[in-house]
mmCIF file of C-alpha atoms and ligand atoms in Angstrom:
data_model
loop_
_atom_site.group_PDB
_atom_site.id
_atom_site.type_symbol
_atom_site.label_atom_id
_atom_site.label_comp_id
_atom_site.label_asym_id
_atom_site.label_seq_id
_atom_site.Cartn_x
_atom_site.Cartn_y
_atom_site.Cartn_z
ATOM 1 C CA UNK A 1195 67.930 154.351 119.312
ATOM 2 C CA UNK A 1196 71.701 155.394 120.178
ATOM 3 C CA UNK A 1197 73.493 152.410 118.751
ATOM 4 C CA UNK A 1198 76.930 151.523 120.664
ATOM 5 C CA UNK A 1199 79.908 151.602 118.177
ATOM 6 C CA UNK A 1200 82.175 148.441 117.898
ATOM 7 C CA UNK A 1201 85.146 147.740 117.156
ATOM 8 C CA UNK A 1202 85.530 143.940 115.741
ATOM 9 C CA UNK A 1203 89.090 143.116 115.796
ATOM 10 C CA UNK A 1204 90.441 139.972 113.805
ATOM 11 C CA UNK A 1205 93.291 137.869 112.369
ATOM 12 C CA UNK A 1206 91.744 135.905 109.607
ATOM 13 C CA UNK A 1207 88.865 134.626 107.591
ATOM 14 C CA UNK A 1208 86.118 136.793 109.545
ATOM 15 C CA UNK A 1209 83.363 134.453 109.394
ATOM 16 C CA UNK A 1210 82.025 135.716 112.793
ATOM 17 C CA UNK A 1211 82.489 139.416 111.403
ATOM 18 C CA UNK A 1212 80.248 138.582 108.901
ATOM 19 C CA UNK A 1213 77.539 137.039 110.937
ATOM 20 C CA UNK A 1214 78.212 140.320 113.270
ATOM 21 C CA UNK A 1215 77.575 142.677 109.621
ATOM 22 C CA UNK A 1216 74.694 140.772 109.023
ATOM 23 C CA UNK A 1217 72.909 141.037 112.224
ATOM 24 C CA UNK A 1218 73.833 144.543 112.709
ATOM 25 C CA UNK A 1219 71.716 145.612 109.536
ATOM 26 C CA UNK A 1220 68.937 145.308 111.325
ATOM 27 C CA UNK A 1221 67.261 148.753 112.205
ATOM 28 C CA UNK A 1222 66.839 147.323 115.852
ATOM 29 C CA UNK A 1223 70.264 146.154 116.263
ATOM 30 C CA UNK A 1224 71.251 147.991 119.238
ATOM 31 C CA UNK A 1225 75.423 148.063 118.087
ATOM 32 C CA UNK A 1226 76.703 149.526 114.641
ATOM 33 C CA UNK A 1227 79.957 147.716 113.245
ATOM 34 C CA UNK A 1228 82.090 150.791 112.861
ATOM 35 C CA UNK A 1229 85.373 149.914 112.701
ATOM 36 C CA UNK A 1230 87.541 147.024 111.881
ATOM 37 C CA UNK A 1231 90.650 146.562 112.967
ATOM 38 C CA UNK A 1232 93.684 143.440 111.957
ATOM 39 C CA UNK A 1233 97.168 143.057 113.221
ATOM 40 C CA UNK A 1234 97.471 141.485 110.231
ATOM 41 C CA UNK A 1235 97.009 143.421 106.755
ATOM 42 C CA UNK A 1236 96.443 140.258 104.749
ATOM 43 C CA UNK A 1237 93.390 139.485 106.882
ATOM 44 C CA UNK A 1238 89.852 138.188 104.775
ATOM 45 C CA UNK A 1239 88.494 140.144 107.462
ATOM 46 C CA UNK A 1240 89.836 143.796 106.319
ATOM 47 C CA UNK A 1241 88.492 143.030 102.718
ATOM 48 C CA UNK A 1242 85.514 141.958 104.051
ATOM 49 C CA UNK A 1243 84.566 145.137 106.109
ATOM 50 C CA UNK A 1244 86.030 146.842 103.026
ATOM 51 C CA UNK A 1245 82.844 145.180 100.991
ATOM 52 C CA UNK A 1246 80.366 146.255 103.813
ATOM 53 C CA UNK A 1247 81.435 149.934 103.714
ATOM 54 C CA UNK A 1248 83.179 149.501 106.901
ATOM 55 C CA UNK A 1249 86.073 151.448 108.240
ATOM 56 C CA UNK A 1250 89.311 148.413 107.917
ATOM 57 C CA UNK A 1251 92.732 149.668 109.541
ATOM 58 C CA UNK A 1252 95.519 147.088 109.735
ATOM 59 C CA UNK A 1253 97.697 147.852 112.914
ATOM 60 C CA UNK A 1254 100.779 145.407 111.978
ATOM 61 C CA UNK A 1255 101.844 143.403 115.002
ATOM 62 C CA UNK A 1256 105.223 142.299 113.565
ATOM 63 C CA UNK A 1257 107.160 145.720 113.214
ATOM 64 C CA UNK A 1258 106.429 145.920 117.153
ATOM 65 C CA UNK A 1259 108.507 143.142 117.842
ATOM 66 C CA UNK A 1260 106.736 141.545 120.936
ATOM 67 C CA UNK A 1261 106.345 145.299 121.946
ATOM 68 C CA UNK A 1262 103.125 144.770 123.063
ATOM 69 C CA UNK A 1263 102.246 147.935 125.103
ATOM 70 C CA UNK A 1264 103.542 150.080 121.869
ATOM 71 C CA UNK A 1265 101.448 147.910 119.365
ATOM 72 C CA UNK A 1266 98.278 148.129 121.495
ATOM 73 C CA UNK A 1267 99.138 151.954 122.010
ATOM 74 C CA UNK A 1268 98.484 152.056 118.239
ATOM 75 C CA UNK A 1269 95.658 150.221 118.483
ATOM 76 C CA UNK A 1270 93.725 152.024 121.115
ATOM 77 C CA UNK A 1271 94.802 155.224 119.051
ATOM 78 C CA UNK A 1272 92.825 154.051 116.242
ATOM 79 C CA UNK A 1273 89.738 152.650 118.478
ATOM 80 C CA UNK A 1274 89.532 156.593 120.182
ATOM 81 C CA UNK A 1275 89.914 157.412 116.274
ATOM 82 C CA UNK A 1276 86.855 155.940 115.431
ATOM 83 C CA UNK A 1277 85.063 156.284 119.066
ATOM 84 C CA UNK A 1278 84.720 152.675 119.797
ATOM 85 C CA UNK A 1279 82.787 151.771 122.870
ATOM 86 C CA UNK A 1280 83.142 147.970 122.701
ATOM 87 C CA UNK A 1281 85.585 145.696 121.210
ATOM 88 C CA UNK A 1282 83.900 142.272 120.079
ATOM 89 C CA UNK A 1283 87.378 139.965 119.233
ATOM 90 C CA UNK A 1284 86.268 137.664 116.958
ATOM 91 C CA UNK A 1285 89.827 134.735 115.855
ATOM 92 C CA UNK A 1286 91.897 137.974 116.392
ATOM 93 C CA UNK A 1287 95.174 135.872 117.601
ATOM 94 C CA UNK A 1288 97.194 138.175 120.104
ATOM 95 C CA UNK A 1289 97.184 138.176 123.541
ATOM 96 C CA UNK A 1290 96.434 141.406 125.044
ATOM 97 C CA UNK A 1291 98.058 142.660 128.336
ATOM 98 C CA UNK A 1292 96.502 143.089 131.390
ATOM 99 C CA UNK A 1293 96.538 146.885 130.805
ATOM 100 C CA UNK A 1294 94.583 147.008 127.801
ATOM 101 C CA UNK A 1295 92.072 144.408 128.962
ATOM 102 C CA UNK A 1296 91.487 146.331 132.437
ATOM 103 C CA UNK A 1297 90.823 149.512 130.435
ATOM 104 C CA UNK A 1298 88.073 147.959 128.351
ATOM 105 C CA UNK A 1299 86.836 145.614 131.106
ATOM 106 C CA UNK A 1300 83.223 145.234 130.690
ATOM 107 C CA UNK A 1301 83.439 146.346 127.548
ATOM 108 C CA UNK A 1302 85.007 143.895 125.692
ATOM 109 C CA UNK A 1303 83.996 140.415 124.439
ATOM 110 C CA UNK A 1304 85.661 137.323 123.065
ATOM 111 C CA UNK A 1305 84.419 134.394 121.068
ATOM 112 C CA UNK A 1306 85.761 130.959 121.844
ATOM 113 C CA UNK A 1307 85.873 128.033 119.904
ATOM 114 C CA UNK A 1308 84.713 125.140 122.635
ATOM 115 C CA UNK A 1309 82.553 124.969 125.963
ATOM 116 C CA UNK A 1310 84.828 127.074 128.733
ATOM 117 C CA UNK A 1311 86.280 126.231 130.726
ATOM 118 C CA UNK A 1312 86.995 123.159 128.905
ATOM 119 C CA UNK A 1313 89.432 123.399 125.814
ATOM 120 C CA UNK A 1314 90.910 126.951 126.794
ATOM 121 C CA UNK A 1315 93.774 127.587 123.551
ATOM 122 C CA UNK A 1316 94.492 126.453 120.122
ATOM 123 C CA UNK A 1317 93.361 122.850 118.418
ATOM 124 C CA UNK A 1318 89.935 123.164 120.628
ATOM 125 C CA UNK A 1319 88.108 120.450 118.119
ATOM 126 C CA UNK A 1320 90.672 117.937 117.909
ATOM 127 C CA UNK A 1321 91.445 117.880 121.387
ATOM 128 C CA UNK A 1322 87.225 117.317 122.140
ATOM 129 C CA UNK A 1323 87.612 114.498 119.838
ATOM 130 C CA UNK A 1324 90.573 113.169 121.256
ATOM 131 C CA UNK A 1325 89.261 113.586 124.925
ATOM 132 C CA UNK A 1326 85.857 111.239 123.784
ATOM 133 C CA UNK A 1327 83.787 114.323 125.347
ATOM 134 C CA UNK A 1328 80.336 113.779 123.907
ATOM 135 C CA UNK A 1329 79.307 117.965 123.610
ATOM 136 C CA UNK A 1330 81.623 120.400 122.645
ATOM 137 C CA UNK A 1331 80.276 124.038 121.469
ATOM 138 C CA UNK A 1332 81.527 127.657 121.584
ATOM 139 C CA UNK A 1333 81.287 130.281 124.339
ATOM 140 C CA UNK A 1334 80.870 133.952 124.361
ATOM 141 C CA UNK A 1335 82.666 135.617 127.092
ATOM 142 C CA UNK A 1336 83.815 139.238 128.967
ATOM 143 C CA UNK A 1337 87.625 139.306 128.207
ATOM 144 C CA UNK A 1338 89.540 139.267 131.818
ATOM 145 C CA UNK A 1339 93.251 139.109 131.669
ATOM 146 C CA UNK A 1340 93.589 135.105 132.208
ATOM 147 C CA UNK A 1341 93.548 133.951 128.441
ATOM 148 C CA UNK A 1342 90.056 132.392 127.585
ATOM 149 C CA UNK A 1343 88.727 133.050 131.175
ATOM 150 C CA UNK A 1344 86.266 135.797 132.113
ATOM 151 C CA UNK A 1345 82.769 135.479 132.675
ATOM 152 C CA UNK A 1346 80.722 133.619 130.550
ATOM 153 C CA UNK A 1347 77.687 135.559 128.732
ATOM 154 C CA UNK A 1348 76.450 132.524 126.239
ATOM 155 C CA UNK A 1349 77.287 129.032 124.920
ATOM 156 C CA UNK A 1350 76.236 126.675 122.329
ATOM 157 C CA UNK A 1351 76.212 122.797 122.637
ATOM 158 C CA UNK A 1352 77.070 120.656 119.410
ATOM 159 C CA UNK A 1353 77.188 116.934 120.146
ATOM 160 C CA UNK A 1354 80.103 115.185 118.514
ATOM 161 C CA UNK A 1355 79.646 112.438 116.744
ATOM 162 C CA UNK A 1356 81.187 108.932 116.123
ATOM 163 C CA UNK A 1357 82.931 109.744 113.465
ATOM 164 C CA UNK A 1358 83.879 113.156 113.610
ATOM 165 C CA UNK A 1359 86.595 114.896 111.796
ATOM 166 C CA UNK A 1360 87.789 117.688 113.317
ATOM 167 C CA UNK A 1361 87.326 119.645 109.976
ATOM 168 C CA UNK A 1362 83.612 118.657 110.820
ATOM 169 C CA UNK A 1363 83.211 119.173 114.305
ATOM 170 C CA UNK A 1364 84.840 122.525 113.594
ATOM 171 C CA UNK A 1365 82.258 123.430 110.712
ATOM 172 C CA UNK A 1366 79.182 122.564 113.355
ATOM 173 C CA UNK A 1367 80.712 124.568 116.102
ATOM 174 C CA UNK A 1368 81.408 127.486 113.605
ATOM 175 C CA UNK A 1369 77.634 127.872 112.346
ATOM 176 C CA UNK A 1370 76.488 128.374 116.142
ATOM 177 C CA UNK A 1371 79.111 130.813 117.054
ATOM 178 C CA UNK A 1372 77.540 132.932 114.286
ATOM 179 C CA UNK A 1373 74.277 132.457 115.919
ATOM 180 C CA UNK A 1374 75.202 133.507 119.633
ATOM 181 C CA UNK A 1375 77.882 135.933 119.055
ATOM 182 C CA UNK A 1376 75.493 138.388 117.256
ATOM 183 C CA UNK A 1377 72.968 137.804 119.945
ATOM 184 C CA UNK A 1378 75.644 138.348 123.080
ATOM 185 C CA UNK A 1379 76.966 141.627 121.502
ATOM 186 C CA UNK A 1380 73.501 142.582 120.954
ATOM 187 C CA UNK A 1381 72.740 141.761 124.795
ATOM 188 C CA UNK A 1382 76.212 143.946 125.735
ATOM 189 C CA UNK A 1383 75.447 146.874 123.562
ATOM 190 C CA UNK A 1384 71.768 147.150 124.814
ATOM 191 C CA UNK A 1385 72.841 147.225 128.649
ATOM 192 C CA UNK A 1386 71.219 143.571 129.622
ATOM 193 C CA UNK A 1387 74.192 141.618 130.989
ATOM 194 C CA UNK A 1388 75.250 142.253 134.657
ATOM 195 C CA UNK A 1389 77.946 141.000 135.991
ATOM 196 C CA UNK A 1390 77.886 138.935 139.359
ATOM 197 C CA UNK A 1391 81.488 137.866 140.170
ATOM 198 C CA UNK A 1392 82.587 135.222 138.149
ATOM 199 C CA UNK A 1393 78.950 134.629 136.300
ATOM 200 C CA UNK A 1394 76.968 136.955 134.619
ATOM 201 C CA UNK A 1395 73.373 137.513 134.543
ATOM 202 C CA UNK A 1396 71.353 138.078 130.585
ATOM 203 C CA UNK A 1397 68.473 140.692 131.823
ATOM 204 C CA UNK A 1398 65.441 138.917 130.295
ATOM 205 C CA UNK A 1399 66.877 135.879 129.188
ATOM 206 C CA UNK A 1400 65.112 132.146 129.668
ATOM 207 C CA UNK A 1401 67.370 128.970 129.300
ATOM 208 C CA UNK A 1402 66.451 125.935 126.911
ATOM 209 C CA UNK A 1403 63.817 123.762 127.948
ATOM 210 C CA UNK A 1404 64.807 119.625 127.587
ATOM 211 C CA UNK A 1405 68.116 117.727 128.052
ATOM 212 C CA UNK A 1406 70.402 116.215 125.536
ATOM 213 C CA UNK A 1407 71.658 113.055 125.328
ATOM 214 C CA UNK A 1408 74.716 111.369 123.499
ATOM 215 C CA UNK A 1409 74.915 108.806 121.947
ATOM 216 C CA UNK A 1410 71.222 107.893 122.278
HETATM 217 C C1 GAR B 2207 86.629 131.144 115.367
HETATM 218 O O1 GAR B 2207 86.351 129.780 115.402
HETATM 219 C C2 GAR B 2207 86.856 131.681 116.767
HETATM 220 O O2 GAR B 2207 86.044 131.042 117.725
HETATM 221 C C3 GAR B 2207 88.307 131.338 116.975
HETATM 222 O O3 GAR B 2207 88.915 131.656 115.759
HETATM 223 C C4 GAR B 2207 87.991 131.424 114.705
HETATM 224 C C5 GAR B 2207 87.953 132.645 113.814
HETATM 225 O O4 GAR B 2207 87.183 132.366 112.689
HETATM 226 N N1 GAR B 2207 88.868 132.087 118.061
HETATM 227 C C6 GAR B 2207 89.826 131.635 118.851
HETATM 228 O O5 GAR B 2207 90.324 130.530 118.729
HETATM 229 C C7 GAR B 2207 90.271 132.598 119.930
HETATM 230 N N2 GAR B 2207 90.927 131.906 120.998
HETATM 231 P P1 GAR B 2207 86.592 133.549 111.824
HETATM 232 O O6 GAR B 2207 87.780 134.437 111.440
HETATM 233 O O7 GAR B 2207 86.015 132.856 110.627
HETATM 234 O O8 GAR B 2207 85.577 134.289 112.630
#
Protein backbone atom coordinates (compact mmCIF):
# COMPACT_ATOMS: atom_id res chain seq x y z
CA UNK A 1 0.00 0.00 0.00
CA UNK A 2 1.12 3.67 -1.16
CA UNK A 3 0.53 5.52 2.06
CA UNK A 4 -0.47 9.39 1.53
CA UNK A 5 2.06 11.70 3.36
CA UNK A 6 0.70 14.29 5.93
CA UNK A 7 1.51 17.09 7.09
CA UNK A 8 -0.01 17.71 10.82
CA UNK A 9 0.33 21.28 11.55
CA UNK A 10 -0.10 22.61 15.26
CA UNK A 11 0.20 25.35 17.90
CA UNK A 12 0.34 23.54 21.16
CA UNK A 13 0.09 20.50 23.33
CA UNK A 14 -0.50 17.97 20.28
CA UNK A 15 -2.71 15.63 21.93
CA UNK A 16 -4.53 14.91 18.59
CA UNK A 17 -0.93 14.50 16.93
CA UNK A 18 -0.39 11.90 19.16
CA UNK A 19 -3.54 9.98 18.71
CA UNK A 20 -2.72 10.66 14.77
CA UNK A 21 1.21 8.88 15.59
CA UNK A 22 -0.45 6.25 17.23
CA UNK A 23 -2.92 5.21 14.72
CA UNK A 24 -0.62 5.68 11.92
CA UNK A 25 1.72 2.77 13.25
CA UNK A 26 -0.45 0.54 12.09
CA UNK A 27 0.86 -1.39 8.92
CA UNK A 28 -2.72 -0.77 7.39
CA UNK A 29 -2.89 2.80 8.11
CA UNK A 30 -3.41 4.13 4.77
CA UNK A 31 -1.47 7.89 5.73
CA UNK A 32 2.22 8.13 7.14
CA UNK A 33 2.80 11.22 9.58
CA UNK A 34 5.72 12.73 7.75
CA UNK A 35 6.09 15.99 8.65
CA UNK A 36 5.26 18.33 11.40
CA UNK A 37 5.02 21.63 11.13
CA UNK A 38 4.39 24.80 14.22
CA UNK A 39 4.18 28.49 13.79
CA UNK A 40 5.23 28.36 17.01
CA UNK A 41 8.80 26.84 18.02
CA UNK A 42 7.87 26.33 21.65
CA UNK A 43 5.08 23.98 20.57
CA UNK A 44 4.70 20.29 22.79
CA UNK A 45 3.84 19.29 19.45
CA UNK A 46 7.46 19.78 17.70
CA UNK A 47 9.04 17.80 20.68
CA UNK A 48 6.61 15.39 20.37
CA UNK A 49 7.13 14.46 16.62
CA UNK A 50 10.78 14.92 17.62
CA UNK A 51 10.19 11.65 20.06
CA UNK A 52 8.35 9.73 17.21
CA UNK A 53 11.20 10.19 14.69
CA UNK A 54 9.19 12.64 12.87
CA UNK A 55 10.37 15.44 10.69
CA UNK A 56 9.38 18.94 13.25
CA UNK A 57 10.03 22.41 11.39
CA UNK A 58 8.87 25.52 13.24
CA UNK A 59 7.80 28.22 10.59
CA UNK A 60 7.59 31.34 13.15
CA UNK A 61 4.44 33.34 12.53
CA UNK A 62 5.56 36.44 14.49
CA UNK A 63 8.64 37.72 12.38
CA UNK A 64 5.89 37.86 9.46
CA UNK A 65 4.08 40.43 11.08
CA UNK A 66 0.41 39.66 9.98
CA UNK A 67 2.18 38.94 6.57
CA UNK A 68 0.20 36.17 6.01
CA UNK A 69 0.74 35.31 2.28
CA UNK A 70 4.75 35.51 3.05
CA UNK A 71 4.43 33.26 6.25
CA UNK A 72 2.28 30.65 4.45
CA UNK A 73 4.77 31.02 1.40
CA UNK A 74 7.24 29.53 3.91
CA UNK A 75 5.07 27.14 4.92
CA UNK A 76 3.99 25.60 1.70
CA UNK A 77 7.87 25.70 0.90
CA UNK A 78 8.47 23.34 3.59
CA UNK A 79 5.17 21.07 2.89
CA UNK A 80 6.64 20.67 -1.14
CA UNK A 81 9.96 20.04 1.02
CA UNK A 82 8.73 17.12 2.51
CA UNK A 83 6.01 16.16 -0.36
CA UNK A 84 2.96 16.53 1.70
CA UNK A 85 -0.26 15.49 0.11
CA UNK A 86 -2.64 16.36 2.97
CA UNK A 87 -2.53 18.73 5.76
CA UNK A 88 -4.54 17.36 8.92
CA UNK A 89 -4.61 20.87 11.33
CA UNK A 90 -4.92 19.64 14.51
CA UNK A 91 -5.22 23.26 17.55
CA UNK A 92 -2.84 24.89 14.96
CA UNK A 93 -4.23 28.63 15.79
CA UNK A 94 -3.84 30.79 12.50
CA UNK A 95 -6.18 31.54 10.10
CA UNK A 96 -5.21 30.67 6.71
CA UNK A 97 -6.17 32.78 3.60
CA UNK A 98 -8.37 31.90 1.09
CA UNK A 99 -5.38 31.24 -1.22
CA UNK A 100 -3.76 28.67 0.68
CA UNK A 101 -6.99 26.90 1.61
CA UNK A 102 -8.20 26.82 -2.21
CA UNK A 103 -4.84 25.26 -3.13
CA UNK A 104 -5.21 22.38 -0.71
CA UNK A 105 -9.01 22.15 -1.01
CA UNK A 106 -9.94 18.63 -0.62
CA UNK A 107 -6.98 17.97 0.78
CA UNK A 108 -6.97 19.44 3.90
CA UNK A 109 -8.75 18.71 7.22
CA UNK A 110 -9.48 20.47 10.47
CA UNK A 111 -10.44 19.26 13.90
CA UNK A 112 -12.96 21.24 15.88
CA UNK A 113 -13.60 21.36 19.34
CA UNK A 114 -17.74 21.28 19.45
CA UNK A 115 -20.70 19.97 17.15
CA UNK A 116 -20.56 22.46 13.83
CA UNK A 117 -22.11 24.43 13.12
CA UNK A 118 -22.77 25.18 16.62
CA UNK A 119 -19.85 26.80 18.72
CA UNK A 120 -17.71 27.91 15.57
CA UNK A 121 -14.31 29.85 17.51
CA UNK A 122 -12.55 29.94 20.75
CA UNK A 123 -14.14 29.01 24.46
CA UNK A 124 -16.34 26.16 22.52
CA UNK A 125 -16.96 24.25 26.12
CA UNK A 126 -17.85 27.05 28.20
CA UNK A 127 -20.06 28.57 25.85
CA UNK A 128 -22.07 24.76 25.52
CA UNK A 129 -22.32 25.04 29.16
CA UNK A 130 -23.41 28.41 29.28
CA UNK A 131 -25.98 27.90 26.36
CA UNK A 132 -27.70 24.72 28.67
CA UNK A 133 -27.21 22.62 25.27
CA UNK A 134 -27.51 19.05 26.49
CA UNK A 135 -24.72 17.37 23.64
CA UNK A 136 -21.79 19.02 22.69
CA UNK A 137 -18.87 16.91 20.83
CA UNK A 138 -16.15 17.60 18.22
CA UNK A 139 -16.31 17.59 14.41
CA UNK A 140 -13.93 16.65 11.74
CA UNK A 141 -14.19 18.74 8.74
CA UNK A 142 -12.69 19.72 4.90
CA UNK A 143 -11.12 23.21 5.57
CA UNK A 144 -13.11 25.86 3.18
CA UNK A 145 -12.13 29.43 3.58
CA UNK A 146 -15.14 30.47 6.09
CA UNK A 147 -13.37 29.77 9.54
CA UNK A 148 -14.77 26.45 11.08
CA UNK A 149 -17.12 25.87 8.04
CA UNK A 150 -16.54 23.30 5.30
CA UNK A 151 -18.06 20.10 4.96
CA UNK A 152 -18.42 17.93 7.67
CA UNK A 153 -16.66 14.31 7.39
CA UNK A 154 -17.35 13.02 11.24
CA UNK A 155 -18.61 14.06 14.70
CA UNK A 156 -18.73 12.82 18.14
CA UNK A 157 -21.59 13.45 20.70
CA UNK A 158 -20.62 13.87 24.53
CA UNK A 159 -23.62 14.71 26.69
CA UNK A 160 -22.93 17.41 29.22
CA UNK A 161 -23.71 16.99 32.40
CA UNK A 162 -25.27 18.86 35.42
CA UNK A 163 -22.45 19.83 36.77
CA UNK A 164 -19.97 20.26 34.27
CA UNK A 165 -16.83 22.21 34.43
CA UNK A 166 -15.65 23.28 31.43
CA UNK A 167 -12.16 21.80 32.33
CA UNK A 168 -14.39 18.56 32.26
CA UNK A 169 -16.52 18.87 29.45
CA UNK A 170 -13.32 19.78 27.62
CA UNK A 171 -11.42 16.51 28.85
CA UNK A 172 -14.62 14.27 27.48
CA UNK A 173 -14.73 16.06 24.21
CA UNK A 174 -10.85 15.73 23.89
CA UNK A 175 -10.73 11.76 24.30
CA UNK A 176 -13.28 11.43 21.24
CA UNK A 177 -11.55 13.79 18.99
CA UNK A 178 -8.63 11.34 19.32
CA UNK A 179 -10.93 8.64 18.36
CA UNK A 180 -12.50 10.20 15.07
CA UNK A 181 -9.75 12.29 13.87
CA UNK A 182 -7.48 9.22 13.24
CA UNK A 183 -10.38 7.47 11.67
CA UNK A 184 -11.44 10.67 9.23
CA UNK A 185 -7.78 11.10 8.04
CA UNK A 186 -7.67 7.49 7.57
CA UNK A 187 -11.05 7.74 5.44
CA UNK A 188 -9.29 10.97 3.40
CA UNK A 189 -6.01 9.31 2.77
CA UNK A 190 -7.65 6.00 1.52
CA UNK A 191 -9.93 7.88 -1.15
CA UNK A 192 -13.51 7.08 0.71
CA UNK A 193 -14.99 10.54 1.31
CA UNK A 194 -16.79 12.29 -1.65
CA UNK A 195 -17.84 15.37 -1.54
CA UNK A 196 -21.56 16.37 -2.41
CA UNK A 197 -21.89 20.18 -2.03
CA UNK A 198 -22.02 21.19 1.33
CA UNK A 199 -22.13 17.36 2.86
CA UNK A 200 -19.92 14.73 2.26
CA UNK A 201 -20.43 11.16 1.73
CA UNK A 202 -17.88 8.25 3.98
CA UNK A 203 -17.70 5.36 1.11
CA UNK A 204 -18.67 2.36 3.29
CA UNK A 205 -19.61 3.96 6.31
CA UNK A 206 -22.95 2.92 8.56
CA UNK A 207 -24.26 5.49 11.20
CA UNK A 208 -24.94 4.53 15.00
CA UNK A 209 -27.83 2.55 15.70
CA UNK A 210 -30.14 4.04 18.96
CA UNK A 211 -30.87 7.61 20.16
CA UNK A 212 -29.58 9.48 23.11
CA UNK A 213 -31.26 11.12 25.58
CA UNK A 214 -30.36 13.91 28.22
CA UNK A 215 -30.99 14.14 31.14
CA UNK A 216 -32.81 10.79 31.38
C1 LIG B 1 -8.18 20.61 20.30
O1 LIG B 1 -9.21 20.55 21.24
C2 LIG B 1 -8.71 21.06 18.95
O2 LIG B 1 -10.02 20.58 18.71
C3 LIG B 1 -8.71 22.55 19.13
O3 LIG B 1 -7.50 22.82 19.78
C4 LIG B 1 -7.18 21.73 20.63
C5 LIG B 1 -5.75 21.31 20.37
O4 LIG B 1 -5.38 20.36 21.32
N1 LIG B 1 -8.79 23.22 17.86
C6 LIG B 1 -9.38 24.39 17.69
O5 LIG B 1 -9.92 25.01 18.59
C7 LIG B 1 -9.35 24.91 16.27
N2 LIG B 1 -10.37 25.89 16.05
P1 LIG B 1 -4.14 19.42 21.04
O6 LIG B 1 -2.96 20.35 20.73
O7 LIG B 1 -3.94 18.70 22.34
O8 LIG B 1 -4.45 18.51 19.90
Amino acid sequence: MVKKRVAVLVSGRGSNLGALLAAAQAPDYPAEIALVLSNRPDAGGLAKAREAGVAAVAVDSRPFKGDRLAFEAEMQKVLDAHGIEIIALAGFMRVLTEGFVTAWNGRMINIHPSLLPCFPGLDTHQRAIDAGVRFHGCTVHLVTPGVDEGPIIAQAAVPVLADDTEEALAARVLAQEHQIYPAALAWLAAGRIRVEGARTVVEGATGPEGVLRNPC
